[in-house]
DNA sequence: GATGAATGAGCGTTCATTCAT
DNA sequence: GATGAATGAACGCTCATTCAT
């Protein structure tokens, strides 16, 4: 990577960080391109070198953190299923807490918005999350961690619903509870009681 | 109520119905005051006689349907706790399905938005829902349906989280599953397994 | 028409006149909505009450003057064909001269632009002019002014071509010749020599 | 010419050809410098090494084709005047057809635009065409093809007007007729009938 | 000569809200 | 109470042009 490319990479990073900073403070609807570029210390037009539309900057923080966490879950085969899922929930909520409540709000608006790029075809994001978790549970069946007759789709649905429910409630409560604490409590009570009868 | 007041009441109703109709079709951000008034068959300015700001029309559909359902839950004392909660979930999702996915999307945006009027102080909506359900569970303890050492706050939290998780996931999936079917499945699996050990 | 409607009509007129004035001075591409509204003494947004898009204000001066002239031609049945056509050319160029060279430039750009509203379907304007003049010549055949075997389509084509040729050349020469003088000269030489052999 | 100059010449050619290609497809206003350079396979900035302003690339296709045709007309002394002019019209429209309707549109906008570089002083293009054709007719007088009292300026005017009228109408009709066919028909009817009385 | 990131003025358009009638 | 013309701030986006590398 030469100097030019480095500097471009840098500008891109500055824009994303500026957007993130403002997002944390205000939320997406409340900020505009001019503010982002001002915060980043570049000209308005520069934004459009890196992002085709204003919305496109969301995809930078919307897809990736969760994808990484899911990959982590797939690769972690050393512990039992409940521990793995608990870890998944923990990492998920850690990420949520790290990015802060305003960005979490944007994520939710993002995943429920049918006009959003990441979600433009029939609940893409939902399908993605669903398939990903289903695979985990299917593997658990094959590894003899779960019984053969486990209602996998149903459990997948329940677990994802629980995850997004936590996020929605956290935002709704305006941050009244600690995401990580609750993630643990949720797992201990819910995951255990739901999975109990299907575990071998 | 004289004729003038009646006619005013009528105009107000027409505006709300028009807004609801458009909301169902398009979502809040995609509609504007002019469209609402056109649909209602009144002049643009008329809107501002009944609503101070565009957003204010949301409050018309935001709090009340759920409040009624909650009241219903409180008053229904004839069946056992699980049936009552199942009924609550069912009525909740019935309401969600009835209003349609776009309005459901607005509800979610609404409840997570800290700048919203219904929600403006410290997660009001969350507190409201929380207290309401907590009361139900506390009554169940007093009525000897639940054990004395039941972790009421935790269960309340879990149940609300589950409810909003279903809504969020339904919107996220762009309506891919049937809310009422899933409400039943959720209750059968989750409510039962969670409450089992605390029921007397 | 009540006071409100009158005032609206007035605003609309002011906008058109402002646009015309600026158009005469600068040409369409060189002016913008803000300038037009400033000149008209109204707010920027007011423009969009009367015109959906910036371009729409062109249609106000683009279609009508010529339509009137064509109607005049159809109704004038008292003189012979050549005089009638000469009169048509004269009125046409009078109109051109009256509106000035910059507006004439816009008209030309307008009629040749396939993306223009007035012209959006396959050379609408051309078809319109063509049919209109063809009708005149067909009537002349029926009235025994022209021979039965007159090549009407060809002549129609020639005459319209001549008309727009004059306009294009006038703009091209930057107003170097007098439209009305030349209109007369053109008619005397061309119309006469072309139609001579078909006149009865 | 050394290697560098050759490569520069090549880049310049690529840019012009790219611009022409896009011009044919879309028209001038619809394309931008970035597209041109992309099509040419060079960087955006390269454009400004060869052309001071975006508009300057027009001059590459605006004057020259017609100049050549005019030169051809001057040099062809072997046939009679009408045949020569018919040939001129033919070659002119052949050129028009070859370049396509969108470029023809640009030519027209170009010649009528007083701010254009090729045309910037007092209808330069008009004067140029006019003088060129006038010279042909004057030569015809000197060669005893035309009578001494032929109204040369008037005929020059008529003929040029006819030529540009055809172009304008072709664009206006969105290509509804065949330029070459019509060129012939025009010449047969118009040139003949106009020149008839002045030919010796 | 070539590159392509950066610039920033400029423009069209939207729309919640006001207020004279 | 109802109207709808008027407002004007706000914003997304384009694109010709420059210039350091």
Coordinates of N, CA, C and O in Angstrom, one line a residue, chain A residues 15-176:
Chain A
X15 N -13.7 9.3 8.7 CA -15.1 9.5 8.4 C -15.9 8.6 9.3 O -16.9 9.0 9.9
X16 N -15.5 7.3 9.3 CA -16.3 6.3 10.1 C -16.3 6.7 11.5 O -17.3 6.6 12.2
X17 N -15.1 7.0 12.0 CA -15.0 7.4 13.4 C -15.8 8.6 13.8 O -16.4 8.7 14.8
X18 N -15.7 9.6 12.9 CA -16.5 10.8 13.1 C -18.0 10.4 13.2 O -18.7 10.9 14.1
X19 N -18.4 9.6 12.2 CA -19.8 9.2 12.2 C -20.2 8.5 13.5 O -21.2 8.7 14.1
X20 N -19.3 7.6 13.9 CA -19.6 6.8 15.1 C -19.7 7.7 16.3 O -20.6 7.6 17.1
X21 N -18.8 8.6 16.4 CA -18.8 9.6 17.5 C -20.1 10.3 17.6 O -20.8 10.4 18.6
X22 N -20.5 10.9 16.4 CA -21.8 11.6 16.4 C -23.0 10.7 16.6 O -23.9 11.1 17.3
X23 N -22.9 9.6 16.1 CA -24.0 8.6 16.3 C -24.2 8.3 17.8 O -25.3 8.3 18.2
X24 N -23.1 8.1 18.5 CA -23.2 7.8 19.9 C -23.8 8.9 20.6 O -24.6 8.7 21.5
X25 N -23.5 10.2 20.2 CA -24.0 11.3 20.9 C -25.5 11.6 20.5 O -26.2 12.1 21.3
X26 N -25.8 11.4 19.2 CA -27.1 11.9 18.7 C -28.0 11.0 18.1 O -29.2 11.2 17.9
X27 N -27.5 9.9 17.5 CA -28.4 9.0 16.7 C -28.3 9.5 15.2 O -28.1 10.6 14.9
X28 N -28.6 8.5 14.4 CA -28.4 8.7 12.9 C -29.2 9.8 12.3 O -28.7 10.6 11.5
X29 N -30.5 9.8 12.7 CA -31.4 10.8 12.0 C -31.0 12.2 12.4 O -31.3 13.2 11.6
X30 N -30.4 12.4 13.5 CA -30.1 13.7 14.0 C -28.7 14.3 13.4 O -28.4 15.4 13.6
X31 N -28.0 13.4 12.7 CA -26.8 14.0 12.1 C -26.8 14.0 10.6 O -27.6 13.4 10.0
X32 N -26.0 14.9 10.0 CA -26.0 15.0 8.6 C -24.6 14.9 8.1 O -23.6 15.0 8.8
X33 N -24.5 14.8 6.8 CA -23.2 14.6 6.1 C -22.2 15.7 6.4 O -21.1 15.5 6.7
X34 N -22.8 16.9 6.5 CA -21.9 18.0 6.7 C -21.2 17.9 8.1 O -20.0 18.1 8.2
X35 N -22.0 17.6 9.1 CA -21.5 17.4 10.4 C -20.4 16.3 10.5 O -19.3 16.5 11.1
X36 N -20.7 15.2 9.8 CA -19.7 14.1 9.8 C -18.4 14.6 9.2 O -17.3 14.3 9.8
X37 N -18.5 15.2 8.1 CA -17.2 15.6 7.4 C -16.5 16.7 8.2 O -15.3 16.7 8.3
X38 N -17.3 17.6 8.9 CA -16.7 18.6 9.7 C -15.9 17.9 10.8 O -14.8 18.3 11.1
X39 N -16.6 17.0 11.5 CA -16.0 16.3 12.6 C -14.7 15.5 12.1 O -13.7 15.4 12.8
X40 N -14.8 15.0 10.9 CA -13.6 14.3 10.4 C -12.6 15.2 9.8 O -11.4 14.8 9.5
X41 N -12.9 16.5 9.7 CA -11.9 17.4 9.2 C -11.7 17.3 7.7 O -10.6 17.7 7.2
X42 N -12.7 16.9 7.0 CA -12.5 16.9 5.5 C -13.7 17.6 4.9 O -14.6 18.1 5.6
X43 N -13.6 17.8 3.6 CA -14.7 18.5 2.9 C -15.9 17.6 2.7 O -15.9 16.4 2.7
X44 N -17.1 18.3 2.5 CA -18.4 17.6 2.4 C -18.3 16.6 1.3 O -18.7 15.4 1.4
X45 N -17.8 17.0 0.1 CA -17.7 16.1 -1.0 C -16.9 14.8 -0.8 O -17.2 13.8 -1.4
X46 N -16.0 14.9 0.1 CA -15.1 13.8 0.3 C -15.9 12.6 0.8 O -15.6 11.4 0.5
X47 N -17.0 12.9 1.6 CA -17.8 11.8 2.0 C -18.2 10.9 0.9 O -18.2 9.6 1.0
X48 N -18.6 11.5 -0.2 CA -19.1 10.7 -1.3 C -18.1 10.0 -2.2 O -18.4 9.3 -3.1
X49 N -16.8 10.2 -1.8 CA -15.8 9.4 -2.5 C -15.9 8.0 -1.8 O -15.7 7.0 -2.5
X50 N -16.2 8.0 -0.5 CA -16.1 6.7 0.2 C -17.5 6.0 0.4 O -17.6 4.8 0.6
X51 N -18.5 6.8 0.3 CA -19.9 6.2 0.5 C -20.8 6.8 -0.5 O -20.9 8.0 -0.7
X52 N -21.5 5.9 -1.2 CA -22.4 6.4 -2.2 C -23.6 7.2 -1.7 O -24.0 8.1 -2.3
X53 N -24.1 6.7 -0.6 CA -25.2 7.4 0.0 C -25.0 7.6 1.5 O -24.2 6.8 2.1
X54 N -25.7 8.5 2.1 CA -25.5 8.8 3.5 C -25.6 7.5 4.3 O -24.9 7.2 5.2
X55 N -26.6 6.7 4.0 CA -26.9 5.5 4.7 C -25.8 4.5 4.7 O -25.7 3.7 5.6
X56 N -25.0 4.5 3.7 CA -24.0 3.5 3.5 C -23.0 3.4 4.6 O -22.4 2.4 4.8
X57 N -22.9 4.5 5.3 CA -21.9 4.5 6.4 C -22.3 3.6 7.6 O -21.5 3.2 8.4
X58 N -23.6 3.3 7.6 CA -24.1 2.5 8.7 C -23.6 1.1 8.5 O -23.2 0.4 9.5
X59 N -23.5 0.6 7.3 CA -23.1 -0.8 7.1 C -21.7 -1.0 7.6 O -21.4 -2.2 7.9
X60 N -21.0 0.0 7.8 CA -19.6 -0.1 8.4 C -19.6 -0.6 9.8 O -18.7 -1.2 10.3
X61 N -20.7 -0.3 10.5 CA -20.7 -0.7 11.9 C -21.8 -1.6 12.2 O -22.0 -2.1 13.3
X62 N -22.6 -1.9 11.2 CA -23.8 -2.7 11.4 C -23.6 -4.2 11.3 O -24.0 -5.0 12.1
X63 N -22.8 -4.6 10.3 CA -22.7 -6.0 10.0 C -21.6 -6.7 10.7 O -21.7 -7.7 11.3
X64 N -20.4 -6.0 10.7 CA -19.2 -6.7 11.0 C -19.1 -7.2 12.4 O -18.7 -8.4 12.7
X65 N -19.3 -6.4 13.5 CA -19.1 -6.9 14.8 C -19.8 -8.2 15.1 O -19.2 -9.1 15.7
X66 N -21.0 -8.3 14.6 CA -21.8 -9.5 14.9 C -21.3 -10.7 14.1 O -21.3 -11.9 14.6
X67 N -20.9 -10.4 12.9 CA -20.3 -11.5 12.1 C -19.1 -12.2 12.8 O -19.0 -13.4 12.9
X68 N -18.3 -11.3 13.3 CA -17.1 -11.8 14.0 C -17.4 -12.7 15.2 O -16.8 -13.7 15.5
X69 N -18.4 -12.2 16.0 CA -18.8 -12.9 17.1 C -19.4 -14.3 16.8 O -19.1 -15.3 17.4
X70 N -20.2 -14.3 15.7 CA -20.7 -15.6 15.2 C -19.6 -16.6 14.8 O -19.7 -17.7 15.1
X71 N -18.7 -16.0 14.1 CA -17.5 -16.9 13.7 C -16.8 -17.5 14.9 O -16.5 -18.6 14.9
X72 N -16.7 -16.6 15.9 CA -16.0 -17.0 17.1 C -16.8 -18.2 17.7 O -16.2 -19.2 18.2
X73 N -18.1 -18.1 17.7 CA -19.0 -19.2 18.2 C -18.8 -20.5 17.5 O -18.7 -21.6 18.1
X74 N -18.8 -20.4 16.2 CA -18.6 -21.6 15.4 C -17.3 -22.3 15.7 O -17.2 -23.5 15.7
X75 N -16.2 -21.5 15.8 CA -14.9 -22.1 16.0 C -14.6 -22.6 17.4 O -13.8 -23.4 17.6
X76 N -15.4 -22.1 18.4 CA -15.2 -22.5 19.7 C -15.9 -23.9 20.0 O -17.1 -23.9 20.2
X77 N -15.2 -24.9 19.9 CA -15.8 -26.3 20.0 C -15.4 -27.0 21.3 O -15.8 -28.1 21.5
X78 N -14.6 -26.3 22.1 CA -14.0 -26.9 23.3 C -14.9 -27.1 24.5 O -14.8 -27.9 25.3
X79 N -15.9 -26.2 24.5 CA -16.8 -26.2 25.7 C -18.2 -26.8 25.3 O -18.5 -27.0 24.2
X80 N -19.0 -27.0 26.3 CA -20.4 -27.5 26.1 C -21.3 -26.5 25.5 O -21.0 -25.3 25.5
X81 N -22.4 -26.9 24.9 CA -23.3 -26.0 24.2 C -23.8 -24.8 25.0 O -23.7 -23.7 24.5
X82 N -24.2 -25.1 26.2 CA -24.7 -23.9 27.0 C -23.6 -22.9 27.3 O -23.9 -21.7 27.1
X83 N -22.5 -23.4 27.6 CA -21.4 -22.4 27.8 C -21.1 -21.6 26.5 O -20.8 -20.4 26.6
X84 N -21.1 -22.3 25.4 CA -20.9 -21.7 24.1 C -21.9 -20.6 23.8 O -21.6 -19.5 23.5
X85 N -23.1 -21.0 24.0 CA -24.2 -20.0 23.8 C -24.1 -18.8 24.8 O -24.3 -17.6 24.4
X86 N -23.8 -19.2 26.0 CA -23.7 -18.1 27.0 C -22.6 -17.2 26.6 O -22.7 -15.9 26.7
X87 N -21.5 -17.7 26.2 CA -20.4 -16.9 25.7 C -20.8 -16.0 24.6 O -20.5 -14.8 24.5
X88 N -21.6 -16.6 23.7 CA -22.1 -15.9 22.5 C -22.9 -14.7 23.0 O -22.7 -13.5 22.5
X89 N -23.9 -14.9 23.8 CA -24.7 -13.9 24.4 C -23.8 -12.8 25.1 O -24.1 -11.6 24.9
X90 N -22.9 -13.3 25.8 CA -22.0 -12.3 26.5 C -21.3 -11.4 25.6 O -21.2 -10.2 25.7
X91 N -20.7 -12.1 24.6 CA -19.9 -11.3 23.6 C -20.8 -10.3 22.9 O -20.4 -9.2 22.6
X92 N -22.0 -10.8 22.5 CA -23.0 -10.0 21.8 C -23.3 -8.7 22.7 O -23.2 -7.6 22.2
X93 N -23.6 -8.9 23.9 CA -24.0 -7.8 24.7 C -22.8 -6.9 25.1 O -23.0 -5.7 25.3
X94 N -21.7 -7.5 25.2 CA -20.4 -6.8 25.4 C -20.3 -5.8 24.2 O -20.0 -4.6 24.5
X95 N -20.5 -6.3 23.1 CA -20.4 -5.4 21.9 C -21.4 -4.3 21.9 O -21.1 -3.2 21.6
X96 N -22.6 -4.7 22.3 CA -23.7 -3.7 22.4 C -23.3 -2.6 23.4 O -23.4 -1.4 23.2
X97 N -22.8 -3.1 24.6 CA -22.5 -2.1 25.6 C -21.3 -1.2 25.2 O -21.3 0.0 25.4
X98 N -20.4 -1.8 24.5 CA -19.2 -1.1 24.1 C -19.6 0.1 23.1 O -19.1 1.2 23.2
X99 N -20.5 -0.2 22.2 CA -20.8 0.8 21.2 C -21.8 1.8 21.8 O -22.0 2.9 21.2
X100 N -22.5 1.5 22.9 CA -23.3 2.5 23.5 C -24.8 2.4 23.0 O -25.1 1.8 22.0
X101 N -25.6 3.1 23.8 CA -27.0 2.9 23.6 C -27.5 3.5 22.2 O -28.4 3.0 21.6
X102 N -26.9 4.6 21.8 CA -27.4 5.3 20.6 C -27.1 4.4 19.4 O -27.9 4.3 18.5
X103 N -26.0 3.8 19.4 CA -25.6 3.0 18.2 C -26.5 1.7 18.3 O -27.0 1.2 17.2
X104 N -26.7 1.2 19.5 CA -27.6 0.1 19.6 C -29.0 0.4 19.0 O -29.6 -0.4 18.3
X105 N -29.5 1.6 19.3 CA -30.7 2.1 18.8 C -30.7 2.0 17.2 O -31.7 1.6 16.6
X106 N -29.6 2.5 16.7 CA -29.5 2.5 15.2 C -29.5 1.1 14.7 O -30.1 0.8 13.6
X107 N -28.8 0.2 15.4 CA -28.8 -1.2 14.9 C -30.2 -1.8 14.8 O -30.6 -2.4 13.9
X108 N -31.0 -1.5 15.9 CA -32.3 -2.0 15.9 C -33.1 -1.4 14.7 O -33.8 -2.1 13.9
X109 N -33.1 -0.1 14.6 CA -33.8 0.5 13.5 C -33.3 0.0 12.2 O -34.1 -0.2 11.2
X110 N -32.1 -0.3 12.1 CA -31.5 -0.9 10.9 C -32.0 -2.2 10.6 O -32.4 -2.5 9.4
X111 N -32.0 -3.1 11.5 CA -32.5 -4.5 11.2 C -34.0 -4.6 11.0 O -34.4 -5.5 10.3
X112 N -34.7 -3.7 11.5 CA -36.2 -3.8 11.3 C -36.6 -3.0 10.0 O -37.8 -3.0 9.6
X113 N -35.7 -2.2 9.5 CA -36.0 -1.3 8.3 C -35.9 -2.1 7.0 O -34.9 -2.5 6.6
X114 N -37.0 -2.3 6.3 CA -37.0 -3.0 5.1 C -36.3 -2.3 3.9 O -36.0 -2.9 2.9
X115 N -36.2 -1.0 4.1 CA -35.5 -0.2 3.0 C -34.1 -0.1 3.2 O -33.4 0.5 2.4
X116 N -33.5 -0.7 4.2 CA -32.1 -0.6 4.4 C -31.3 -1.5 3.5 O -31.8 -2.6 3.2
X117 N -30.2 -1.1 3.2 CA -29.3 -1.8 2.2 C -29.0 -3.2 2.7 O -29.0 -4.2 2.0
X118 N -28.7 -3.3 4.0 CA -28.3 -4.6 4.6 C -29.4 -5.5 4.7 O -29.3 -6.7 5.0
X119 N -30.6 -5.0 4.5 CA -31.8 -5.8 4.8 C -32.8 -5.8 3.6 O -33.9 -6.2 3.8
X120 N -32.3 -5.4 2.5 CA -33.2 -5.0 1.4 C -34.0 -6.1 0.9 O -35.1 -5.9 0.4
X121 N -33.5 -7.3 1.0 CA -34.3 -8.4 0.4 C -34.9 -9.3 1.4 O -34.3 -10.2 2.0
X122 N -36.2 -9.1 1.7 CA -37.0 -10.0 2.5 C -36.4 -10.4 3.8 O -36.2 -11.6 4.1
X123 N -36.0 -9.4 4.6 CA -35.4 -9.8 6.0 C -34.1 -10.6 5.9 O -33.9 -11.5 6.6
X124 N -33.3 -10.1 5.0 CA -31.9 -10.7 4.8 C -31.2 -11.0 6.2 O -30.7 -12.1 6.4
X125 N -31.2 -9.9 7.0 CA -30.5 -10.0 8.2 C -31.0 -11.1 9.1 O -30.3 -11.9 9.8
X126 N -32.3 -11.2 9.2 CA -33.0 -12.2 9.9 C -32.6 -13.6 9.5 O -32.2 -14.5 10.2
X127 N -32.7 -13.8 8.1 CA -32.3 -15.1 7.6 C -30.8 -15.4 7.9 O -30.5 -16.5 8.3
X128 N -30.0 -14.4 7.8 CA -28.6 -14.6 8.1 C -28.4 -15.1 9.5 O -27.7 -16.1 9.7
X129 N -28.9 -14.3 10.4 CA -28.8 -14.7 11.9 C -29.4 -16.1 12.1 O -28.8 -16.9 12.9
X130 N -30.5 -16.3 11.5 CA -31.2 -17.5 11.8 C -30.4 -18.7 11.3 O -30.2 -19.7 12.1
X131 N -30.0 -18.6 10.1 CA -29.2 -19.8 9.5 C -27.9 -20.0 10.3 O -27.5 -21.2 10.5
X132 N -27.3 -18.9 10.7 CA -26.1 -19.1 11.5 C -26.3 -19.8 12.8 O -25.6 -20.8 13.1
X133 N -27.3 -19.5 13.5 CA -27.5 -20.1 14.8 C -28.1 -21.5 14.6 O -27.7 -22.5 15.4
X134 N -28.9 -21.7 13.6 CA -29.4 -23.0 13.3 C -28.3 -24.0 13.1 O -28.3 -25.2 13.5
X135 N -27.3 -23.6 12.3 CA -26.1 -24.4 12.0 C -25.4 -24.9 13.3 O -25.0 -26.0 13.5
X136 N -25.3 -23.9 14.3 CA -24.7 -24.3 15.5 C -25.5 -25.4 16.2 O -24.9 -26.4 16.7
X137 N -26.8 -25.2 16.2 CA -27.6 -26.2 16.9 C -27.6 -27.6 16.2 O -27.5 -28.6 16.8
X138 N -27.6 -27.5 14.9 CA -27.5 -28.7 14.1 C -26.2 -29.5 14.4 O -26.2 -30.7 14.5
X139 N -25.1 -28.7 14.4 CA -23.8 -29.3 14.8 C -23.9 -30.0 16.1 O -23.4 -31.1 16.3
X140 N -24.6 -29.3 17.1 CA -24.7 -29.9 18.4 C -25.5 -31.2 18.4 O -25.2 -32.2 19.1
X141 N -26.4 -31.3 17.5 CA -27.1 -32.6 17.3 C -26.2 -33.7 16.8 O -26.1 -34.8 17.3
X142 N -25.4 -33.3 15.8 CA -24.5 -34.3 15.2 C -23.4 -34.7 16.2 O -22.9 -35.8 16.1
X143 N -23.0 -33.8 17.0 CA -22.0 -34.1 18.0 C -22.6 -34.8 19.3 O -21.9 -34.8 20.3
X144 N -23.9 -35.1 19.2 CA -24.5 -35.8 20.3 C -24.6 -35.0 21.6 O -24.6 -35.5 22.7
X145 N -24.6 -33.7 21.4 CA -24.9 -32.8 22.6 C -26.4 -32.6 22.8 O -26.9 -32.4 23.9
X146 N -27.1 -32.6 21.6 CA -28.6 -32.5 21.7 C -29.2 -33.7 21.1 O -28.7 -34.4 20.2
X147 N -30.4 -34.0 21.6 CA -31.2 -35.2 21.1 C -31.5 -35.0 19.6 O -31.6 -33.9 19.1
X148 N -31.7 -36.1 19.0 CA -32.1 -36.1 17.6 C -33.4 -35.4 17.3 O -33.6 -34.8 16.2
X149 N -34.3 -35.5 18.2 CA -35.7 -34.9 18.0 C -35.8 -33.5 18.5 O -36.9 -33.0 18.7
X150 N -34.7 -32.8 18.7 CA -34.7 -31.4 19.2 C -35.4 -30.6 18.1 O -35.0 -30.6 17.0
X151 N -36.3 -29.7 18.5 CA -37.0 -28.8 17.6 C -36.1 -27.6 17.3 O -36.2 -26.6 17.8
X152 N -35.2 -27.9 16.4 CA -34.1 -26.9 16.1 C -34.6 -25.5 15.7 O -34.2 -24.5 16.2
X153 N -35.5 -25.5 14.7 CA -35.9 -24.2 14.2 C -36.6 -23.4 15.3 O -36.4 -22.2 15.4
X154 N -37.4 -24.1 16.1 CA -38.1 -23.5 17.2 C -37.1 -22.9 18.2 O -37.2 -21.7 18.6
X155 N -36.1 -23.7 18.6 CA -35.1 -23.2 19.5 C -34.3 -22.0 19.0 O -34.0 -21.0 19.6
X156 N -33.9 -22.1 17.7 CA -33.2 -21.0 17.0 C -34.0 -19.8 17.1 O -33.5 -18.7 17.5
X157 N -35.3 -19.9 16.8 CA -36.2 -18.7 16.9 C -36.2 -18.1 18.3 O -36.1 -16.9 18.4
X158 N -36.4 -19.0 19.2 CA -36.5 -18.5 20.6 C -35.2 -17.8 21.1 O -35.3 -16.7 21.7
X159 N -34.1 -18.3 20.7 CA -32.8 -17.8 21.2 C -32.6 -16.4 20.5 O -32.2 -15.4 21.2
X160 N -32.8 -16.3 19.2 CA -32.5 -15.0 18.5 C -33.5 -14.0 19.1 O -33.2 -12.8 19.3
X161 N -34.7 -14.4 19.2 CA -35.8 -13.5 19.8 C -35.3 -13.0 21.1 O -35.5 -11.8 21.4
X162 N -34.7 -13.8 21.9 CA -34.3 -13.4 23.2 C -33.2 -12.4 23.2 O -33.1 -11.4 23.9
X163 N -32.3 -12.6 22.2 CA -31.1 -11.7 22.0 C -31.6 -10.3 21.6 O -31.2 -9.3 22.2
X164 N -32.4 -10.3 20.6 CA -32.9 -9.0 20.1 C -33.8 -8.4 21.1 O -33.9 -7.1 21.2
X165 N -34.5 -9.2 21.9 CA -35.4 -8.7 22.9 C -34.6 -7.9 24.0 O -35.0 -6.9 24.5
X166 N -33.4 -8.5 24.3 CA -32.6 -7.8 25.3 C -32.1 -6.5 24.8 O -32.1 -5.5 25.5
X167 N -31.7 -6.5 23.5 CA -31.3 -5.2 23.0 C -32.4 -4.2 23.0 O -32.2 -3.0 23.4
X168 N -33.6 -4.6 22.5 CA -34.7 -3.7 22.4 C -35.0 -3.1 23.8 O -35.2 -1.9 24.0
X169 N -35.1 -4.0 24.8 CA -35.4 -3.6 26.1 C -34.4 -2.7 26.8 O -34.7 -1.8 27.5
X170 N -33.1 -3.0 26.4 CA -32.1 -2.1 27.0 C -32.2 -0.7 26.5 O -32.2 0.3 27.3
X171 N -32.5 -0.5 25.2 CA -32.7 0.8 24.6 C -34.0 1.4 25.2 O -34.0 2.6 25.5
X172 N -35.0 0.6 25.3 CA -36.3 1.0 25.8 C -36.2 1.6 27.2 O -36.8 2.6 27.5
X173 N -35.4 0.9 28.0 CA -35.2 1.3 29.4 C -34.2 2.5 29.5 O -33.9 2.9 30.6
X174 N -33.7 2.9 28.4 CA -32.7 4.0 28.3 C -31.4 3.6 29.2 O -30.9 4.4 29.9
X175 N -31.1 2.3 29.1 CA -29.9 1.9 29.7 C -30.0 1.6 31.2 O -29.0 1.7 32.0
X176 N -31.2 1.3 31.7 CA -31.5 1.1 33.1 C -30.8 -0.1 33.7 O -30.7 -0.2 34.9

